[in-house]
């Protein structure tokens, strides 16, 4: 399958611990680059997430974000650290005795002392496990979206390949007629100039002209490039760089064909080939 580097996926997951939303988006990039936005308490997951991206993606600039909202009820009932509370009260009584200012100790001030009031620690292992499972589901949706977009690109590229083949067939069919027209045109010029030339020399000039105008090699190479590009598309996977190389080869042959243009029909075909190649190249820039 062909995969696009441009895609988006979003998944929300809920549990007793609260709710979380994963979002993954990407654009084209020469290599694989990953960026993360998530609460600090989950930063330890970043190396794991980066490795999972690396295992399943080859190219693209990928942005991954996590939004997390804890469930207050999940913290459980408040409890008092009685030992610490007793120490705080004793220390407060000693301070009051030393200052001579005896007063009633405010219990709410004691409760505000760090560590006096306790809540059960959240099970981070279970929470991380749930978040990673949700991430895997999001990543699967993300890759499927890349695949759907890749299928569309593949169809567009194949349409252009078929159009290139049609142009090659058209040029090849016109070449005998064009070469004959060139031959008659050259002989007509000689006749108009009333120049008497040796028949062998005339034939030699005609052969040289035909060789300069012959585009059979370029047409054969274009056919070969079409076949190879179709083979790459069928193979699938991370083929963006190979397809980009093939576009360079297509451009080389179309430029040579245009430089040998000897009729308006061939010129028009050369222009059409360049348009088709550029349209393919634009699509390929987004293929993984």
mmCIF file with all atom_site columns, N, CA and C in Angstrom, residues 76-119:
data_model
loop_
_atom_site.group_PDB
_atom_site.id
_atom_site.type_symbol
_atom_site.label_atom_id
_atom_site.label_alt_id
_atom_site.label_comp_id
_atom_site.label_asym_id
_atom_site.label_entity_id
_atom_site.label_seq_id
_atom_site.pdbx_PDB_ins_code
_atom_site.Cartn_x
_atom_site.Cartn_y
_atom_site.Cartn_z
_atom_site.occupancy
_atom_site.B_iso_or_equiv
_atom_site.pdbx_formal_charge
_atom_site.auth_seq_id
_atom_site.auth_comp_id
_atom_site.auth_asym_id
_atom_site.auth_atom_id
_atom_site.pdbx_PDB_model_num
ATOM 1   N N  . UNK A 1 76  ? -10.166 9.011  45.946 1.00 0.00 ? 76  UNK A N  1
ATOM 2   C CA . UNK A 1 76  ? -10.593 8.313  47.157 1.00 0.00 ? 76  UNK A CA 1
ATOM 3   C C  . UNK A 1 76  ? -10.815 9.266  48.325 1.00 0.00 ? 76  UNK A C  1
ATOM 4   N N  . UNK A 1 77  ? -11.087 8.714  49.499 1.00 0.00 ? 77  UNK A N  1
ATOM 5   C CA . UNK A 1 77  ? -11.393 9.521  50.673 1.00 0.00 ? 77  UNK A CA 1
ATOM 6   C C  . UNK A 1 77  ? -10.122 10.115 51.271 1.00 0.00 ? 77  UNK A C  1
ATOM 7   N N  . UNK A 1 78  ? -10.288 11.306 51.849 1.00 0.00 ? 78  UNK A N  1
ATOM 8   C CA . UNK A 1 78  ? -9.176  11.946 52.538 1.00 0.00 ? 78  UNK A CA 1
ATOM 9   C C  . UNK A 1 78  ? -8.856  11.186 53.818 1.00 0.00 ? 78  UNK A C  1
ATOM 10  N N  . UNK A 1 79  ? -7.577  11.151 54.185 1.00 0.00 ? 79  UNK A N  1
ATOM 11  C CA . UNK A 1 79  ? -7.169  10.544 55.454 1.00 0.00 ? 79  UNK A CA 1
ATOM 12  C C  . UNK A 1 79  ? -6.178  11.471 56.151 1.00 0.00 ? 79  UNK A C  1
ATOM 13  N N  . UNK A 1 80  ? -6.092  11.316 57.469 1.00 0.00 ? 80  UNK A N  1
ATOM 14  C CA . UNK A 1 80  ? -5.225  12.191 58.260 1.00 0.00 ? 80  UNK A CA 1
ATOM 15  C C  . UNK A 1 80  ? -3.964  11.427 58.653 1.00 0.00 ? 80  UNK A C  1
ATOM 16  N N  . UNK A 1 81  ? -2.846  12.057 58.439 1.00 0.00 ? 81  UNK A N  1
ATOM 17  C CA . UNK A 1 81  ? -1.584  11.505 58.937 1.00 0.00 ? 81  UNK A CA 1
ATOM 18  C C  . UNK A 1 81  ? -1.477  11.909 60.403 1.00 0.00 ? 81  UNK A C  1
ATOM 19  N N  . UNK A 1 82  ? -2.008  11.047 61.278 1.00 0.00 ? 82  UNK A N  1
ATOM 20  C CA . UNK A 1 82  ? -2.143  11.414 62.685 1.00 0.00 ? 82  UNK A CA 1
ATOM 21  C C  . UNK A 1 82  ? -0.797  11.704 63.337 1.00 0.00 ? 82  UNK A C  1
ATOM 22  N N  . UNK A 1 83  ? 0.198   10.941 62.980 1.00 0.00 ? 83  UNK A N  1
ATOM 23  C CA . UNK A 1 83  ? 1.512   11.160 63.579 1.00 0.00 ? 83  UNK A CA 1
ATOM 24  C C  . UNK A 1 83  ? 2.057   12.539 63.250 1.00 0.00 ? 83  UNK A C  1
ATOM 25  N N  . UNK A 1 84  ? 1.952   12.923 61.978 1.00 0.00 ? 84  UNK A N  1
ATOM 26  C CA . UNK A 1 84  ? 2.440   14.241 61.568 1.00 0.00 ? 84  UNK A CA 1
ATOM 27  C C  . UNK A 1 84  ? 1.596   15.349 62.176 1.00 0.00 ? 84  UNK A C  1
ATOM 28  N N  . UNK A 1 85  ? 0.270   15.122 62.238 1.00 0.00 ? 85  UNK A N  1
ATOM 29  C CA . UNK A 1 85  ? -0.612  16.131 62.839 1.00 0.00 ? 85  UNK A CA 1
ATOM 30  C C  . UNK A 1 85  ? -0.243  16.358 64.304 1.00 0.00 ? 85  UNK A C  1
ATOM 31  N N  . UNK A 1 86  ? 0.045   15.250 65.027 1.00 0.00 ? 86  UNK A N  1
ATOM 32  C CA . UNK A 1 86  ? 0.421   15.375 66.445 1.00 0.00 ? 86  UNK A CA 1
ATOM 33  C C  . UNK A 1 86  ? 1.716   16.165 66.594 1.00 0.00 ? 86  UNK A C  1
ATOM 34  N N  . UNK A 1 87  ? 2.667   15.950 65.686 1.00 0.00 ? 87  UNK A N  1
ATOM 35  C CA . UNK A 1 87  ? 3.927   16.687 65.739 1.00 0.00 ? 87  UNK A CA 1
ATOM 36  C C  . UNK A 1 87  ? 3.699   18.181 65.489 1.00 0.00 ? 87  UNK A C  1
ATOM 37  N N  . UNK A 1 88  ? 2.827   18.483 64.533 1.00 0.00 ? 88  UNK A N  1
ATOM 38  C CA . UNK A 1 88  ? 2.533   19.884 64.222 1.00 0.00 ? 88  UNK A CA 1
ATOM 39  C C  . UNK A 1 88  ? 1.884   20.575 65.422 1.00 0.00 ? 88  UNK A C  1
ATOM 40  N N  . UNK A 1 89  ? 0.923   19.878 66.076 1.00 0.00 ? 89  UNK A N  1
ATOM 41  C CA . UNK A 1 89  ? 0.233   20.453 67.241 1.00 0.00 ? 89  UNK A CA 1
ATOM 42  C C  . UNK A 1 89  ? 1.220   20.665 68.388 1.00 0.00 ? 89  UNK A C  1
ATOM 43  N N  . UNK A 1 90  ? 2.069   19.668 68.636 1.00 0.00 ? 90  UNK A N  1
ATOM 44  C CA . UNK A 1 90  ? 3.047   19.774 69.711 1.00 0.00 ? 90  UNK A CA 1
ATOM 45  C C  . UNK A 1 90  ? 4.004   20.933 69.467 1.00 0.00 ? 90  UNK A C  1
ATOM 46  N N  . UNK A 1 91  ? 4.455   21.066 68.215 1.00 0.00 ? 91  UNK A N  1
ATOM 47  C CA . UNK A 1 91  ? 5.367   22.152 67.893 1.00 0.00 ? 91  UNK A CA 1
ATOM 48  C C  . UNK A 1 91  ? 4.682   23.502 68.079 1.00 0.00 ? 91  UNK A C  1
ATOM 49  N N  . UNK A 1 92  ? 3.409   23.593 67.710 1.00 0.00 ? 92  UNK A N  1
ATOM 50  C CA . UNK A 1 92  ? 2.668   24.848 67.859 1.00 0.00 ? 92  UNK A CA 1
ATOM 51  C C  . UNK A 1 92  ? 2.523   25.201 69.330 1.00 0.00 ? 92  UNK A C  1
ATOM 52  N N  . UNK A 1 93  ? 2.252   24.174 70.200 1.00 0.00 ? 93  UNK A N  1
ATOM 53  C CA . UNK A 1 93  ? 2.118   24.424 71.635 1.00 0.00 ? 93  UNK A CA 1
ATOM 54  C C  . UNK A 1 93  ? 3.441   24.900 72.226 1.00 0.00 ? 93  UNK A C  1
ATOM 55  N N  . UNK A 1 94  ? 4.547   24.333 71.770 1.00 0.00 ? 94  UNK A N  1
ATOM 56  C CA . UNK A 1 94  ? 5.850   24.751 72.277 1.00 0.00 ? 94  UNK A CA 1
ATOM 57  C C  . UNK A 1 94  ? 6.138   26.210 71.906 1.00 0.00 ? 94  UNK A C  1
ATOM 58  N N  . UNK A 1 95  ? 5.788   26.576 70.669 1.00 0.00 ? 95  UNK A N  1
ATOM 59  C CA . UNK A 1 95  ? 6.023   27.946 70.233 1.00 0.00 ? 95  UNK A CA 1
ATOM 60  C C  . UNK A 1 95  ? 5.183   28.912 71.064 1.00 0.00 ? 95  UNK A C  1
ATOM 61  N N  . UNK A 1 96  ? 3.906   28.544 71.341 1.00 0.00 ? 96  UNK A N  1
ATOM 62  C CA . UNK A 1 96  ? 3.035   29.412 72.132 1.00 0.00 ? 96  UNK A CA 1
ATOM 63  C C  . UNK A 1 96  ? 3.574   29.548 73.564 1.00 0.00 ? 96  UNK A C  1
ATOM 64  N N  . UNK A 1 97  ? 4.102   28.441 74.129 1.00 0.00 ? 97  UNK A N  1
ATOM 65  C CA . UNK A 1 97  ? 4.657   28.487 75.482 1.00 0.00 ? 97  UNK A CA 1
ATOM 66  C C  . UNK A 1 97  ? 5.884   29.382 75.515 1.00 0.00 ? 97  UNK A C  1
ATOM 67  N N  . UNK A 1 98  ? 6.722   29.321 74.503 1.00 0.00 ? 98  UNK A N  1
ATOM 68  C CA . UNK A 1 98  ? 7.929   30.131 74.455 1.00 0.00 ? 98  UNK A CA 1
ATOM 69  C C  . UNK A 1 98  ? 7.598   31.614 74.322 1.00 0.00 ? 98  UNK A C  1
ATOM 70  N N  . UNK A 1 99  ? 6.560   31.936 73.595 1.00 0.00 ? 99  UNK A N  1
ATOM 71  C CA . UNK A 1 99  ? 6.197   33.338 73.371 1.00 0.00 ? 99  UNK A CA 1
ATOM 72  C C  . UNK A 1 99  ? 5.275   33.864 74.447 1.00 0.00 ? 99  UNK A C  1
ATOM 73  N N  . UNK A 1 100 ? 4.681   32.942 75.223 1.00 0.00 ? 100 UNK A N  1
ATOM 74  C CA . UNK A 1 100 ? 3.769   33.371 76.263 1.00 0.00 ? 100 UNK A CA 1
ATOM 75  C C  . UNK A 1 100 ? 2.412   33.759 75.733 1.00 0.00 ? 100 UNK A C  1
ATOM 76  N N  . UNK A 1 101 ? 2.171   33.500 74.502 1.00 0.00 ? 101 UNK A N  1
ATOM 77  C CA . UNK A 1 101 ? 0.877   33.831 73.901 1.00 0.00 ? 101 UNK A CA 1
ATOM 78  C C  . UNK A 1 101 ? 0.080   32.548 73.717 1.00 0.00 ? 101 UNK A C  1
ATOM 79  N N  . UNK A 1 102 ? -0.625  32.183 74.743 1.00 0.00 ? 102 UNK A N  1
ATOM 80  C CA . UNK A 1 102 ? -1.412  30.953 74.673 1.00 0.00 ? 102 UNK A CA 1
ATOM 81  C C  . UNK A 1 102 ? -2.759  31.227 74.006 1.00 0.00 ? 102 UNK A C  1
ATOM 82  N N  . UNK A 1 103 ? -3.114  30.423 73.058 1.00 0.00 ? 103 UNK A N  1
ATOM 83  C CA . UNK A 1 103 ? -4.393  30.552 72.351 1.00 0.00 ? 103 UNK A CA 1
ATOM 84  C C  . UNK A 1 103 ? -4.804  29.181 71.832 1.00 0.00 ? 103 UNK A C  1
ATOM 85  N N  . UNK A 1 104 ? -6.012  29.129 71.381 1.00 0.00 ? 104 UNK A N  1
ATOM 86  C CA . UNK A 1 104 ? -6.541  27.851 70.855 1.00 0.00 ? 104 UNK A CA 1
ATOM 87  C C  . UNK A 1 104 ? -5.959  27.594 69.468 1.00 0.00 ? 104 UNK A C  1
ATOM 88  N N  . UNK A 1 105 ? -5.451  26.380 69.277 1.00 0.00 ? 105 UNK A N  1
ATOM 89  C CA . UNK A 1 105 ? -4.865  26.016 67.975 1.00 0.00 ? 105 UNK A CA 1
ATOM 90  C C  . UNK A 1 105 ? -5.978  25.843 66.950 1.00 0.00 ? 105 UNK A C  1
ATOM 91  N N  . UNK A 1 106 ? -5.804  26.498 65.791 1.00 0.00 ? 106 UNK A N  1
ATOM 92  C CA . UNK A 1 106 ? -6.801  26.402 64.722 1.00 0.00 ? 106 UNK A CA 1
ATOM 93  C C  . UNK A 1 106 ? -6.604  25.075 63.982 1.00 0.00 ? 106 UNK A C  1
ATOM 94  N N  . UNK A 1 107 ? -7.589  24.181 64.017 1.00 0.00 ? 107 UNK A N  1
ATOM 95  C CA . UNK A 1 107 ? -7.418  22.866 63.365 1.00 0.00 ? 107 UNK A CA 1
ATOM 96  C C  . UNK A 1 107 ? -7.260  22.974 61.839 1.00 0.00 ? 107 UNK A C  1
ATOM 97  N N  . UNK A 1 108 ? -7.867  23.987 61.263 1.00 0.00 ? 108 UNK A N  1
ATOM 98  C CA . UNK A 1 108 ? -7.738  24.119 59.804 1.00 0.00 ? 108 UNK A CA 1
ATOM 99  C C  . UNK A 1 108 ? -6.312  24.483 59.393 1.00 0.00 ? 108 UNK A C  1
ATOM 100 N N  . UNK A 1 109 ? -5.636  25.225 60.248 1.00 0.00 ? 109 UNK A N  1
ATOM 101 C CA . UNK A 1 109 ? -4.236  25.524 59.967 1.00 0.00 ? 109 UNK A CA 1
ATOM 102 C C  . UNK A 1 109 ? -3.380  24.269 60.058 1.00 0.00 ? 109 UNK A C  1
ATOM 103 N N  . UNK A 1 110 ? -3.711  23.418 60.984 1.00 0.00 ? 110 UNK A N  1
ATOM 104 C CA . UNK A 1 110 ? -2.994  22.138 61.091 1.00 0.00 ? 110 UNK A CA 1
ATOM 105 C C  . UNK A 1 110 ? -3.231  21.301 59.831 1.00 0.00 ? 110 UNK A C  1
ATOM 106 N N  . UNK A 1 111 ? -4.458  21.264 59.361 1.00 0.00 ? 111 UNK A N  1
ATOM 107 C CA . UNK A 1 111 ? -4.794  20.478 58.162 1.00 0.00 ? 111 UNK A CA 1
ATOM 108 C C  . UNK A 1 111 ? -4.058  20.983 56.917 1.00 0.00 ? 111 UNK A C  1
ATOM 109 N N  . UNK A 1 112 ? -3.751  22.296 56.894 1.00 0.00 ? 112 UNK A N  1
ATOM 110 C CA . UNK A 1 112 ? -3.090  22.865 55.726 1.00 0.00 ? 112 UNK A CA 1
ATOM 111 C C  . UNK A 1 112 ? -1.591  22.575 55.700 1.00 0.00 ? 112 UNK A C  1
ATOM 112 N N  . UNK A 1 113 ? -1.085  22.048 56.812 1.00 0.00 ? 113 UNK A N  1
ATOM 113 C CA . UNK A 1 113 ? 0.347   21.723 56.833 1.00 0.00 ? 113 UNK A CA 1
ATOM 114 C C  . UNK A 1 113 ? 0.625   20.582 55.834 1.00 0.00 ? 113 UNK A C  1
ATOM 115 N N  . UNK A 1 114 ? 1.651   20.752 54.972 1.00 0.00 ? 114 UNK A N  1
ATOM 116 C CA . UNK A 1 114 ? 1.928   19.731 53.944 1.00 0.00 ? 114 UNK A CA 1
ATOM 117 C C  . UNK A 1 114 ? 2.083   18.339 54.529 1.00 0.00 ? 114 UNK A C  1
ATOM 118 N N  . UNK A 1 115 ? 1.290   17.416 54.003 1.00 0.00 ? 115 UNK A N  1
ATOM 119 C CA . UNK A 1 115 ? 1.401   16.017 54.392 1.00 0.00 ? 115 UNK A CA 1
ATOM 120 C C  . UNK A 1 115 ? 0.434   15.583 55.462 1.00 0.00 ? 115 UNK A C  1
ATOM 121 N N  . UNK A 1 116 ? -0.216  16.550 56.127 1.00 0.00 ? 116 UNK A N  1
ATOM 122 C CA . UNK A 1 116 ? -1.160  16.164 57.182 1.00 0.00 ? 116 UNK A CA 1
ATOM 123 C C  . UNK A 1 116 ? -2.376  15.485 56.573 1.00 0.00 ? 116 UNK A C  1
ATOM 124 N N  . UNK A 1 117 ? -2.914  16.060 55.512 1.00 0.00 ? 117 UNK A N  1
ATOM 125 C CA . UNK A 1 117 ? -4.041  15.443 54.822 1.00 0.00 ? 117 UNK A CA 1
ATOM 126 C C  . UNK A 1 117 ? -3.504  14.636 53.638 1.00 0.00 ? 117 UNK A C  1
ATOM 127 N N  . UNK A 1 118 ? -3.914  13.405 53.543 1.00 0.00 ? 118 UNK A N  1
ATOM 128 C CA . UNK A 1 118 ? -3.401  12.508 52.512 1.00 0.00 ? 118 UNK A CA 1
ATOM 129 C C  . UNK A 1 118 ? -4.541  11.971 51.649 1.00 0.00 ? 118 UNK A C  1
ATOM 130 N N  . UNK A 1 119 ? -4.206  11.723 50.372 1.00 0.00 ? 119 UNK A N  1
ATOM 131 C CA . UNK A 1 119 ? -5.124  11.025 49.461 1.00 0.00 ? 119 UNK A CA 1
ATOM 132 C C  . UNK A 1 119 ? -4.384  9.848  48.869 1.00 0.00 ? 119 UNK A C  1
#
